Coordinates of C-alpha atoms (C1' of nucleotides) in Angstrom, one line a residue:
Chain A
X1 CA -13.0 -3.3 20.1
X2 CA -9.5 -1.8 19.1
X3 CA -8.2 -1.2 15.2
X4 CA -5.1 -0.1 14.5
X5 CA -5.7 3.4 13.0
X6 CA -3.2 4.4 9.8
X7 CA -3.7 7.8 10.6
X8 CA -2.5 7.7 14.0
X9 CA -0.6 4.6 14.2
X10 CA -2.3 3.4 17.2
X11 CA -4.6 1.2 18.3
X12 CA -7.9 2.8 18.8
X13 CA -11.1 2.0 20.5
X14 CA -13.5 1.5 17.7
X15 CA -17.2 3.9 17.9
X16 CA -18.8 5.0 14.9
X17 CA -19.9 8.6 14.8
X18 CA -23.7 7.3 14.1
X19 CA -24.2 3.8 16.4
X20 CA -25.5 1.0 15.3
X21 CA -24.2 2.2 11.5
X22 CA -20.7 2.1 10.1
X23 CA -19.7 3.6 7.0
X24 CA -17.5 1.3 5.6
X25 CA -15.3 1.8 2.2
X26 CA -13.3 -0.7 0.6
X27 CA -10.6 0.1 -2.4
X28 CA -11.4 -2.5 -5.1
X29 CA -9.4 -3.9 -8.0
X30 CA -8.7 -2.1 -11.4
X31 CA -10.5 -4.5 -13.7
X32 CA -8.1 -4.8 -16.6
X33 CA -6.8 -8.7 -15.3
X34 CA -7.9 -11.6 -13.8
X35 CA -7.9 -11.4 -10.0
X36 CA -5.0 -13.0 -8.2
X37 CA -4.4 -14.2 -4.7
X38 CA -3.7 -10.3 -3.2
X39 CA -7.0 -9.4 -4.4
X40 CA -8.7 -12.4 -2.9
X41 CA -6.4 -11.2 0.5
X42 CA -7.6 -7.9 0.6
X43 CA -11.2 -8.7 -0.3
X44 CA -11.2 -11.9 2.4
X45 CA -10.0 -9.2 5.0
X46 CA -12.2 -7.0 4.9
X47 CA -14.9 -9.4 4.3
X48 CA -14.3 -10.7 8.0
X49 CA -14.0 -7.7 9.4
X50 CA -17.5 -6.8 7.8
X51 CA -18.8 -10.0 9.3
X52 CA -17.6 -9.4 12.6
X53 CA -18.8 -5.9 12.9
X54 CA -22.2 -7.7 12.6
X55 CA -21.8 -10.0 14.5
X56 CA -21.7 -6.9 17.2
X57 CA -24.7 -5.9 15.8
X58 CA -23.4 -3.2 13.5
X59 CA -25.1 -2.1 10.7
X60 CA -22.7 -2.3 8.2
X61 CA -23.2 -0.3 5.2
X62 CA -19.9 -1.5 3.2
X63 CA -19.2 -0.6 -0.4
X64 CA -16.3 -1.3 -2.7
X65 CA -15.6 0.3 -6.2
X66 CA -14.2 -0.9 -9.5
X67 CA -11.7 1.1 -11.0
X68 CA -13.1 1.1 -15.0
X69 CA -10.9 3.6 -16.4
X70 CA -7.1 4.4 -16.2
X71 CA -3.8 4.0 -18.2
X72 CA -4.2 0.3 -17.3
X73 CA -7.3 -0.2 -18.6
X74 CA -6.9 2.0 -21.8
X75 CA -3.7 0.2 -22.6
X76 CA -5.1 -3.3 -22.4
X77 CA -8.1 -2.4 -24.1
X78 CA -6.5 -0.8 -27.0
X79 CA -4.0 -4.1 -27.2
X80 CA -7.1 -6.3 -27.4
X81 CA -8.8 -4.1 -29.7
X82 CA -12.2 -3.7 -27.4
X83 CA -13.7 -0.4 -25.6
X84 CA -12.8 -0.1 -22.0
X85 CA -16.6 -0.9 -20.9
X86 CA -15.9 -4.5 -22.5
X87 CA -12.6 -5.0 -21.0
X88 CA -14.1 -4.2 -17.8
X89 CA -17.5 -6.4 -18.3
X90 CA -14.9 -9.5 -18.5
X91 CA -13.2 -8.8 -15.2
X92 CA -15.6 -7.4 -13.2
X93 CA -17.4 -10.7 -13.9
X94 CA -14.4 -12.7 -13.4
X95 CA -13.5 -11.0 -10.4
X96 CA -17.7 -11.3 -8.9
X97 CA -17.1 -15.1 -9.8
X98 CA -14.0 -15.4 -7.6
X99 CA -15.3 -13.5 -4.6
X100 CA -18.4 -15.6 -4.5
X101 CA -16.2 -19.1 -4.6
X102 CA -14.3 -17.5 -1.7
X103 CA -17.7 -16.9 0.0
X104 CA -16.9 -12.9 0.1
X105 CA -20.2 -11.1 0.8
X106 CA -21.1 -8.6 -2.2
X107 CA -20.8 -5.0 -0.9
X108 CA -24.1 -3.3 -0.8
X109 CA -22.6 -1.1 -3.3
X110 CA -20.3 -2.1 -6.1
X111 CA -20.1 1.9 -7.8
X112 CA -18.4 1.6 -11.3
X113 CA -15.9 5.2 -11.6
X114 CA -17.3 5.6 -15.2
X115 CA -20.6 5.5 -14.1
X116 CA -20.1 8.5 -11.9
X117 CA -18.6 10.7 -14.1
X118 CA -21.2 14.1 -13.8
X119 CA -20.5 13.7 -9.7
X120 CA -16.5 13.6 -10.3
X121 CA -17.4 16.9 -12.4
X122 CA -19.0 18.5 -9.6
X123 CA -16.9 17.3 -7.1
X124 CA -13.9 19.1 -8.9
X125 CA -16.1 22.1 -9.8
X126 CA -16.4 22.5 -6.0
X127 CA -13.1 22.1 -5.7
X128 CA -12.0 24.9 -7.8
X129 CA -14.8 26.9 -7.0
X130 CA -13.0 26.5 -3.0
X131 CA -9.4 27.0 -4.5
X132 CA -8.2 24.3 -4.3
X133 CA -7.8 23.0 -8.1
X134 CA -7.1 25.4 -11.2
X135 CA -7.0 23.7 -14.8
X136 CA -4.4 23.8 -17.5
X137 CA -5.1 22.7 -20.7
X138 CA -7.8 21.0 -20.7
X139 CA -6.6 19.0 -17.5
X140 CA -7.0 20.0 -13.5
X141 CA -5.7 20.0 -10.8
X142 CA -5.2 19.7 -7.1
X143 CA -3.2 22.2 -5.2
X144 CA -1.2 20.6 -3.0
X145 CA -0.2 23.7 -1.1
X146 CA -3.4 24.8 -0.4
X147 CA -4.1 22.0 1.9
X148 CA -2.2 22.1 5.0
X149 CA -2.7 18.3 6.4
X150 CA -1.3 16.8 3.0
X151 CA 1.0 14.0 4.3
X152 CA -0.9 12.8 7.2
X153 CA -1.6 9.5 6.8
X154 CA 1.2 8.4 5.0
X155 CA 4.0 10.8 7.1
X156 CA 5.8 11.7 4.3
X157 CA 7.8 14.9 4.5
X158 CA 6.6 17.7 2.0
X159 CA 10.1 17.7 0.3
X160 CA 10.2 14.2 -0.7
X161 CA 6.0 15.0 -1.8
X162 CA 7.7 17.2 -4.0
X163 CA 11.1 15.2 -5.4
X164 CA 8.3 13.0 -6.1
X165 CA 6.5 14.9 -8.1
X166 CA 9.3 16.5 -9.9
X167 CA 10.2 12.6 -11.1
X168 CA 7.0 12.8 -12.6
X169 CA 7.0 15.7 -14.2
X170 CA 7.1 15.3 -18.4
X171 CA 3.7 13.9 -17.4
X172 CA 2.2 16.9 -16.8
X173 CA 5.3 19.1 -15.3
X174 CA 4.8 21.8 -17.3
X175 CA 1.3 22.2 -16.0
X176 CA 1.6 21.9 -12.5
X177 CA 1.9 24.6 -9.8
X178 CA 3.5 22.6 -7.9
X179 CA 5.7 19.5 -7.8
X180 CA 3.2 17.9 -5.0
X181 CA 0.4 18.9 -7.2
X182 CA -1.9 15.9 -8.5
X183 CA -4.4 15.7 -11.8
X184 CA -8.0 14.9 -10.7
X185 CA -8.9 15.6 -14.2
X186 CA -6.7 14.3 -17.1
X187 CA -7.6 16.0 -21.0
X188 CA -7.6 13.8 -23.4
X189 CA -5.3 12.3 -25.4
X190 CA -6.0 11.1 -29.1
X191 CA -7.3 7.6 -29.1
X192 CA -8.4 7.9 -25.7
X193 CA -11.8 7.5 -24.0
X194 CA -13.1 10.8 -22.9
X195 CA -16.3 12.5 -21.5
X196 CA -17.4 16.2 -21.9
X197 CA -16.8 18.5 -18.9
X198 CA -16.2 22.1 -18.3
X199 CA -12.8 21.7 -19.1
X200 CA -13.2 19.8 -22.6
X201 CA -13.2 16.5 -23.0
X202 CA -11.1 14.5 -20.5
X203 CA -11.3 11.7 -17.9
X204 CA -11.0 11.4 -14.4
X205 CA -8.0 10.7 -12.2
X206 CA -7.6 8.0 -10.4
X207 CA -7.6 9.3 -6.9
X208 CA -10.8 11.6 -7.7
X209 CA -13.3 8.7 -8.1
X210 CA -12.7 7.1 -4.9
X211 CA -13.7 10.5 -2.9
X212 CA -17.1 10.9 -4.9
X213 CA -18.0 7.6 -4.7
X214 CA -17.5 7.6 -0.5
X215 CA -18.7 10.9 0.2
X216 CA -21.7 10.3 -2.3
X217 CA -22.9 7.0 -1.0
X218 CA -21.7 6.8 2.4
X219 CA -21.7 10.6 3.4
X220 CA -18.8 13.7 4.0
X221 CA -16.8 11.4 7.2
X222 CA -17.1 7.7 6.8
X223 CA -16.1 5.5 9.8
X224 CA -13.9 3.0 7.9
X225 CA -12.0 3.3 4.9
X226 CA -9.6 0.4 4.0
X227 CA -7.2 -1.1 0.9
X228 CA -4.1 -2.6 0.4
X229 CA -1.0 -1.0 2.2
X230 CA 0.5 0.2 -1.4
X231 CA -2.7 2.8 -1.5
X232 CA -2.0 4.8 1.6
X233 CA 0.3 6.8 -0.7
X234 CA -0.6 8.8 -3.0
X235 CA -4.0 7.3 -3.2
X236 CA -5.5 7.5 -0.1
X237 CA -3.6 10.4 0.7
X238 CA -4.8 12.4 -1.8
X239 CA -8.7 11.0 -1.1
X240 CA -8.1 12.8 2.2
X241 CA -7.0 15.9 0.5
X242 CA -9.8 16.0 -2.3
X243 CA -12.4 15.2 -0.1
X244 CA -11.8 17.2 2.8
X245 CA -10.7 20.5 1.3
X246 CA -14.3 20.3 -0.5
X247 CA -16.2 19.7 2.7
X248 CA -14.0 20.8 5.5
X249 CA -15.1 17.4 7.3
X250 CA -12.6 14.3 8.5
X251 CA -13.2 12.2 5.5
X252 CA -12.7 9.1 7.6
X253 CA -12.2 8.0 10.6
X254 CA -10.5 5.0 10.2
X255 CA -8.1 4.0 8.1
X256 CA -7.2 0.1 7.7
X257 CA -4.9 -1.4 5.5
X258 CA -4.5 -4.4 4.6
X259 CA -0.8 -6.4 4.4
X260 CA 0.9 -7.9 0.9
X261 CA 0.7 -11.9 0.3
X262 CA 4.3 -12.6 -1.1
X263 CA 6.0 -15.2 -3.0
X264 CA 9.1 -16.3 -1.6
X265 CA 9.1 -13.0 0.8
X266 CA 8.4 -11.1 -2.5
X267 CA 5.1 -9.1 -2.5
X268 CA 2.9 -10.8 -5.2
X269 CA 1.9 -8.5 -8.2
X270 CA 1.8 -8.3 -11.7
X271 CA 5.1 -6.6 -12.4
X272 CA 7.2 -9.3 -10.9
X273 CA 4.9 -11.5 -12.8
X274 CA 5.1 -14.2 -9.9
X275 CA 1.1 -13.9 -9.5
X276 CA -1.4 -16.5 -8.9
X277 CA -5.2 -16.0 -10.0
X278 CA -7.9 -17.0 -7.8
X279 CA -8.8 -19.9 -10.8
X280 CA -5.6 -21.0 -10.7
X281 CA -5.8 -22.0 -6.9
X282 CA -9.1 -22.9 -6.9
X283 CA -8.5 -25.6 -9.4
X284 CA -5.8 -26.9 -7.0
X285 CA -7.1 -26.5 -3.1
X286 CA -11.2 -26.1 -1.9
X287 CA -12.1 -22.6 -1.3
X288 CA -13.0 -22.9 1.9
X289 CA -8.9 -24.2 2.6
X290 CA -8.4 -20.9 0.9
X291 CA -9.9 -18.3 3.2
X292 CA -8.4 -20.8 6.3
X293 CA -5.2 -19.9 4.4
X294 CA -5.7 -16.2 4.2
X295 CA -7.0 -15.2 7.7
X296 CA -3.9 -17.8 9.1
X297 CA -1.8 -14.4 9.6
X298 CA -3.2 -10.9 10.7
X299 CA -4.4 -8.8 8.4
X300 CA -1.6 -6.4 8.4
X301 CA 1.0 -8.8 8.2
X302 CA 2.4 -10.3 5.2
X303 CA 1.3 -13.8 4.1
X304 CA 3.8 -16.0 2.2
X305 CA 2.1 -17.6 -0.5
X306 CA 3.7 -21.7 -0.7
X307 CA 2.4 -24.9 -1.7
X308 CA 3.1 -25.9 2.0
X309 CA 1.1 -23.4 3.5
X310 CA -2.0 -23.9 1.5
X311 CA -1.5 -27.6 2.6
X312 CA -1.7 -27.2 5.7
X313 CA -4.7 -25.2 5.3
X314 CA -6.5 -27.9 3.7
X315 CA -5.7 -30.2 6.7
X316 CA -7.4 -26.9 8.5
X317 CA -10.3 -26.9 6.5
X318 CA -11.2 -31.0 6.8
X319 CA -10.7 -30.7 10.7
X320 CA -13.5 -27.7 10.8
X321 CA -15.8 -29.9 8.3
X322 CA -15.4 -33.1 9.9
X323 CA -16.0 -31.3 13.2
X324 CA -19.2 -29.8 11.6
X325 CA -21.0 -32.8 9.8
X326 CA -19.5 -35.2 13.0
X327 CA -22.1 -33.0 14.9
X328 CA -24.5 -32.7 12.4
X329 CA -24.9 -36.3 12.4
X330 CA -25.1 -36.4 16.3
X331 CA -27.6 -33.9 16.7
X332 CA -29.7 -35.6 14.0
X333 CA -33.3 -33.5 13.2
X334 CA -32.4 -31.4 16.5
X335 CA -29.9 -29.4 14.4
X336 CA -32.7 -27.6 12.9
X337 CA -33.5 -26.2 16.4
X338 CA -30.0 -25.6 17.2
X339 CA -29.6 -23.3 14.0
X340 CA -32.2 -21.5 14.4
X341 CA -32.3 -20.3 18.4
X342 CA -30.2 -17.3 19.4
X343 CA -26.8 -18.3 21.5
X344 CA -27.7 -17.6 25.1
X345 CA -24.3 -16.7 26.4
X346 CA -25.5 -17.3 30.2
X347 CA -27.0 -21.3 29.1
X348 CA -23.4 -22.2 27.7
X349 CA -21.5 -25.0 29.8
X350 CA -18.2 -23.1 30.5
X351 CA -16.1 -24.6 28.3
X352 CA -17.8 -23.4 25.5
X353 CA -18.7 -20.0 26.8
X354 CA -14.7 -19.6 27.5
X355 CA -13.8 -19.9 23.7
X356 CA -16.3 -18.0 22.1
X357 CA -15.4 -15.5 24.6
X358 CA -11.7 -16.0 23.9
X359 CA -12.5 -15.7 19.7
X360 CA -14.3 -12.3 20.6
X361 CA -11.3 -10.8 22.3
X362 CA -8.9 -12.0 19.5
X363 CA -11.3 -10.2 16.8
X364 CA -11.5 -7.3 19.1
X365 CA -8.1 -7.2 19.3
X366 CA -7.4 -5.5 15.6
X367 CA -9.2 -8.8 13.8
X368 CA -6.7 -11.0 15.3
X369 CA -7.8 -13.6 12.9
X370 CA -4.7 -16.8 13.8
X371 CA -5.8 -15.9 17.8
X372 CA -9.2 -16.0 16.5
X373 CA -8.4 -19.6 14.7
X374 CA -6.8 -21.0 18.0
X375 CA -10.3 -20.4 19.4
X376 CA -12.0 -22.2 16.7
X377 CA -9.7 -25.4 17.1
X378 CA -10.5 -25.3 20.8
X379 CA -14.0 -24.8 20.2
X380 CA -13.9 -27.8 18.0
X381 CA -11.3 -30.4 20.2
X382 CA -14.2 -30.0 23.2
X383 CA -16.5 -30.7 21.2
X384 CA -15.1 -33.7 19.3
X385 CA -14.1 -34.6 22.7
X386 CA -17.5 -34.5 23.7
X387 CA -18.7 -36.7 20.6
X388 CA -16.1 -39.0 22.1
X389 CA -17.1 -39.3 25.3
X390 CA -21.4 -39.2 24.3
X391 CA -22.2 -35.8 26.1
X392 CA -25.5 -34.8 26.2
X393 CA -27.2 -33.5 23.4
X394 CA -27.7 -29.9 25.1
X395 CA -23.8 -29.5 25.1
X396 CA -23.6 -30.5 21.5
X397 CA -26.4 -28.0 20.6
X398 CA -24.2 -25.5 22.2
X399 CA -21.5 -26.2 20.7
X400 CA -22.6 -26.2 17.1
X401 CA -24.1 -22.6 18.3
X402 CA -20.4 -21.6 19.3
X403 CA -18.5 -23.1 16.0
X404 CA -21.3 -21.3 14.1
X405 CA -20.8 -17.9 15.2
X406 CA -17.4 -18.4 14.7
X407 CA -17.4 -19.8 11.3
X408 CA -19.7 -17.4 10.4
X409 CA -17.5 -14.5 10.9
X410 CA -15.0 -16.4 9.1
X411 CA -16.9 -16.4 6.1
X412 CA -17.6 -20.5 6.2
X413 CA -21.1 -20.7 7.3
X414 CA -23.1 -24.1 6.4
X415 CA -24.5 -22.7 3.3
X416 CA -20.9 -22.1 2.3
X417 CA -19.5 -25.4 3.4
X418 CA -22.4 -28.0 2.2
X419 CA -21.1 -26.6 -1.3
X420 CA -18.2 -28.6 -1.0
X421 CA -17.8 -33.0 -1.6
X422 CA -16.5 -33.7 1.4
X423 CA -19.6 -32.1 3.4
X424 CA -21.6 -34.2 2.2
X425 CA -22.8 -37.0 4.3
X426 CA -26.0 -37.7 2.2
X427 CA -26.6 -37.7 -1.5
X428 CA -30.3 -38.2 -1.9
X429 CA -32.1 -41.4 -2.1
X430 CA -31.3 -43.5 -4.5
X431 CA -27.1 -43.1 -3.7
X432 CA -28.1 -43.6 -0.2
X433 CA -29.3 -46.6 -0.5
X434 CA -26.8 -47.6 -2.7
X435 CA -23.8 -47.0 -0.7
X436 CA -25.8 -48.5 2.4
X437 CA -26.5 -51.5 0.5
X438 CA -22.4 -52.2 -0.2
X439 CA -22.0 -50.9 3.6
X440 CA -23.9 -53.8 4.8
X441 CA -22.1 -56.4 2.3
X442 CA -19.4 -55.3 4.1
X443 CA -20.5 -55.3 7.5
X444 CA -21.4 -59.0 7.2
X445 CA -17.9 -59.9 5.8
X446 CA -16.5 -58.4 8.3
X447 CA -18.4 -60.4 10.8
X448 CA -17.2 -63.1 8.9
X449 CA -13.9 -62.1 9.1
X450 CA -13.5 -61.6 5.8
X451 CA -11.3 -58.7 5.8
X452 CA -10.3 -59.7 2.6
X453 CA -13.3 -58.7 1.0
X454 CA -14.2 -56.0 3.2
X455 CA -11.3 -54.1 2.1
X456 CA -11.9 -54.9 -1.8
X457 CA -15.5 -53.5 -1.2
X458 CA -13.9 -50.1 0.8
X459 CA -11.4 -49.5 -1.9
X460 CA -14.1 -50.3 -4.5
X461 CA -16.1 -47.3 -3.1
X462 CA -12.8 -45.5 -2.3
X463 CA -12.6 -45.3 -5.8
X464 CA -16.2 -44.3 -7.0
X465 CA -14.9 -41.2 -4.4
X466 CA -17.0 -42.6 -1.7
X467 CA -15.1 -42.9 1.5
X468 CA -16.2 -44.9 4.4
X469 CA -15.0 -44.4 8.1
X470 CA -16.4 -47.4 11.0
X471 CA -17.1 -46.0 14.6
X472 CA -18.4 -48.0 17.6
X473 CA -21.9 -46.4 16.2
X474 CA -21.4 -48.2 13.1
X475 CA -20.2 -47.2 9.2
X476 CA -20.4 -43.2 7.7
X477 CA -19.7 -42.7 4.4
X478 CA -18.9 -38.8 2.7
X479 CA -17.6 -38.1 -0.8
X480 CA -14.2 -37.9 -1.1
X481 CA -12.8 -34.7 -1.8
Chain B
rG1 C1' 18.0 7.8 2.0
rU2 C1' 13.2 8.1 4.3
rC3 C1' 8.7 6.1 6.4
rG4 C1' 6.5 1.6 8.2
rG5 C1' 6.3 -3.8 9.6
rG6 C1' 9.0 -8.0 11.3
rG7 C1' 12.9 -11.8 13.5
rU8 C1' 9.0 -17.2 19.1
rC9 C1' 9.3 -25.2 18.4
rG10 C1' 10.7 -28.7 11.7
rC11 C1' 6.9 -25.0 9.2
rU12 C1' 3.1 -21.3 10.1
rU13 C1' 1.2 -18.2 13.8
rA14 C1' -0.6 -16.0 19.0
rG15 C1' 0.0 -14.0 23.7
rU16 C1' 3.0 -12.7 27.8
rG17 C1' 7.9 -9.2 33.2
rG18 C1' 8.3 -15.3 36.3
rC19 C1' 5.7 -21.4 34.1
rC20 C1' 5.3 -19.5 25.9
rG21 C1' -0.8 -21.1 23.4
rA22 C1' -2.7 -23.0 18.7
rG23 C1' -2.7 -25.4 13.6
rC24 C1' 0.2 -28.6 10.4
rG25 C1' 4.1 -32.3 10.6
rU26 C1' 6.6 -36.3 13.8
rC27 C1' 6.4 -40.2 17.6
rA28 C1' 3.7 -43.2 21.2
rG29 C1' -0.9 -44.9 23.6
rA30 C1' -6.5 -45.5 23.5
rC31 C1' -10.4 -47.0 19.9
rU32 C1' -10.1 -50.2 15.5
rG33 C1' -9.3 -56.8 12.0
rC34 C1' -6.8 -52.8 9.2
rA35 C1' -7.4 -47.7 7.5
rG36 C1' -9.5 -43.0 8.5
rA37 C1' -11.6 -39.7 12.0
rU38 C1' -11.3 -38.7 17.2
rC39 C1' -9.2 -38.5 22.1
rU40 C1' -4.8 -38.7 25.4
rG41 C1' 0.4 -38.1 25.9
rA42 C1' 5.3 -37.0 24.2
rA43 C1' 9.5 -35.2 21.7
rC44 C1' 11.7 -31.7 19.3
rC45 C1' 13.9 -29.5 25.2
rA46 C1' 11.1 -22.7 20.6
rA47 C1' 12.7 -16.4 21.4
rG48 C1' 18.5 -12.6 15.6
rU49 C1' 23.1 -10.5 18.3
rG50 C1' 25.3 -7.7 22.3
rG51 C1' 24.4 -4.7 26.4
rG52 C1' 21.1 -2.4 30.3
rU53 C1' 16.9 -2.0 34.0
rU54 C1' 14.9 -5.9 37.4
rC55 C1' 14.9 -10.7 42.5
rA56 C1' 13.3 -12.2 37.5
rA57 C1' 13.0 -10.5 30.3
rU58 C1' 11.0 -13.7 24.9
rU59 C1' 8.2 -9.7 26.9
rC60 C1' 10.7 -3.0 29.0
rC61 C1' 15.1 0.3 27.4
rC62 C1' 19.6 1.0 24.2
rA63 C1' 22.8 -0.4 20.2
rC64 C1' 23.7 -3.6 16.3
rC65 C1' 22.6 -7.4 12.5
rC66 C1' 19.2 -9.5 9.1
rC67 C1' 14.4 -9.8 6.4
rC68 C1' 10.1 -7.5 4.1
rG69 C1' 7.3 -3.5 2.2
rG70 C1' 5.8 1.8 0.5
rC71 C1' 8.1 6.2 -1.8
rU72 C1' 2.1 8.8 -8.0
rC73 C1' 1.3 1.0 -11.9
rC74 C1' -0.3 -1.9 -7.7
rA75 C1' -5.1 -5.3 -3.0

RNA sequence: GUCGGGGUCGCUUAGUGGCCGAGCGUCAGACUGCAGAUCUGAACCAAGUGGGUUCAAUUCCCACCCCCGGCUCCA
């Protein structure tokens, strides 16, 4: 398995340092908004490339953080009149609420930056006890000099570091060493919300929380630390620096970042104000047609937001259900024993054994997620072609295994799926006997040749949001989405 | 300016030194009373521009053009 490596720029083999684990650290959202459509990208992302690590038998021990306090969140908080714990109680919520419609996997550890607030203290304390952060009035710190690999990942050269900084200086100018130099600890300024620490009361900066977290829950080097590609500078950058001029380890191994989703080939985001929350497209395409939308390009790449796009991804999504509950209801009670044996690679008719071996190169190939997709639809046109022709029920049984470890790394897997209308093939008794009793009203005017009436009766149901579809094998009947 | 990512059928997106795959859309056939789903086939005859290497380039090299993004708010 090969990931493209933001430190190097290459595509590198993938071992973690400690097999079967991997360390894995996601950047999460500053919870002073409602999540939009980049979040959802970056969480979806990384979401599959958790599963698929999995899938190869990885122990994945992933964890994503929620930035609670910053200018961001002090601002909107004081606008609204509420602490910044309340502000970020609403959107942490919010944000939980959207990741579970988009069947996004909860990180086995969801740290909150306020809620390590004594670690950040130590973390620093190390760091000046090393030399490498000095405080000034009331604030610290980090000395950018003092760490020779500053600029690695992102490949900036040290003089633009420091025109940088000099931009920002009547921040904290005056204070600073250096122009490069960074605040891990910021004093506190009147209104603000502030904790005691060595230095006075103050509050953390923003790069500092994302090192203690990491190195606290997942160790000194992690294998895999990932965000959105605006966060390899300074964020991540100065992660690197904090973290590894305390322990004089690699703080990770990996870095992955994901690409923007843009509006009209403009990057999505707040500022621009041409944003769309996860409610907002939920209320207007199924989730599942969402996450079909956002693995349709590469990770890296940008993906252009458009009412066309999301369209097509609906058509996507109904193909991939239809193909699921179309072999549901041909396997019948047998799809109990399909779900639950292993896939025995060896037992699979060739066909099949071909595209799930094609969908595991394209996800070892950097999470080549639209090479990954091309599997899936070839996965499913031999098996619908199968349906077609009445193939044995041993080749269907394979083939739901196939599209199941393939939709599972995609984040649909049937638990996810039967929460949608359209899945839905039964609706408990009483329904069921209800829509079979107008099915067979119909069936005898058809024999009748009463088309007339037939099609009153469809377009009755059609409108209840009942939708039936005739086969050789008879009427089926699903919920309309 | 600097660093990075791109320009492949109508749209989106893969791969590849020789015939370019997939999804959506379009058209036609099969199945249907019709519709839907499904299967089959097809069309559109797909590679930013200009050079170079090569028997052969979309793929490698060079130049140029254009687009997008980062450059301490940002997934």
């Amino acid at each position: 398995m090969r990931i493209y490596n933001t430190l190097t720029k290459n595509l590198e083999e993938f071992v973690p340092q400690d097999p079967p684990r991997v360390t894995m650290y996601a950047c999460g959202p500053t919870v002073y908004d409602s999540p939009h459509v980049g979040h959802a990208r970056s969480a979806v992302a990384f979401d599959v490339i958790r599963r698929y690590l999995e899938y190869k038998g990885y122990d994945v021990i992933f964890a994503r953080n929620y930035t609670d306090v910053d200018d961001k969140m002090i601002d909107r908080a004081g606008k609204r009149g509420i602490t910044i714990q309340q502000l970020a109680i609403q959107y942490i919520r919010e944000y939980e609420a959207a990741m579970d419609a988009l069947n996004v996997r909860p990180p086995v550890y969801a740290p909150r930056a306020t809620h390590l607030i004594a670690d950040m203290i130590s973390f620093i304390r190390d760091l000046e006890a090393k030399g490498f952060a000095y405080a000034r009035n009331g604030s610290v710190y980090f000395s950018v000099p003092k760490f020779e690999a500053y600029g690695r990942l992102s490949k900036k050269p040290q003089k633009e570091i420091a025109d940088i900084g000099r931009r920002d200086s009547e921040e904290f100018g005056e204070d600073k060493g250096d122009p490069r130099d960074f605040a891990i600890w910021k004093a506190q300024k009147p209104g603000e919300p502030a904790w005691d620490s060595p230095w006075g009361k103050g509050r953390p900066g923003w790069h500092i929380e994302c090192s203690v977290m990491s190195t606290k829950l997942l160790g000194e080097t992690i294998d895999i630390h990932g965000g959105g590609h605006d966060l390899v500078f300074p964020h991540h950058e100065n992660e690197i620096a904090q973290s590894e001029a305390r322990s004089g380890k690699p703080f990770c191994r990996f870095w992955i970042h994901n690409g923007f989703v843009t509006v009209d080939k403009e990057k999505m985001s707040k500022s621009l104000d041409n944003f769309f929350t996860v409610d907002q497209v939920l209320q207007q395409y199924e989730a599942p047609a969402i996450r079909l939308f956002l693995v349709s390009a590469q990770y890296r790449n940008p993906i252009d937001y458009s009412r066309e796009l999301l369209g097509q991804a609906a058509r996507s999504w109904q193909r991939v259900r239809d193909a699921w509950t179309g072999l549901l209801a041909a396997l019948g009670t047998e799809a109990a024993g399909a779900r639950s044996a292993a896939v025995e690679r060896a037992a699979l008719p060739p066909e099949l054994a071909a595209t799930l071996d094609e969908f595991e190169a394209a996800m070892d190939d950097d999470f080549n997620t639209p090479r990954a997709l091309a599997a899936l639809f070839t996965t499913i046109r031999t098996i619908n072609d199968g349906l077609t022709r009445g193939t044995t029920k041993g080749f269907l049984t394979a083939g739901f295994q196939v599209l199941m470890a393939i939709l599972g790394v995609l984040g649909l897997d049937e638990a996810y799926m039967a929460r949608f209308p359209g899945s839905r093939t039964h609706a408990g008794g009483q329904v069921e006997s209800l829509v079979r009793h107008f099915i067979d009203q119909r069936d005898a005017a058809r024999r009748a040749k009463d088309f007339k009436r037939a099609d009153e009766i469809r377009a009755t149901l059609k409108g209840m949001g009942i939708e039936l579809m005739d086969s050789k094998d008879g009427t089926t009947w699903r919920l309309a989405d």
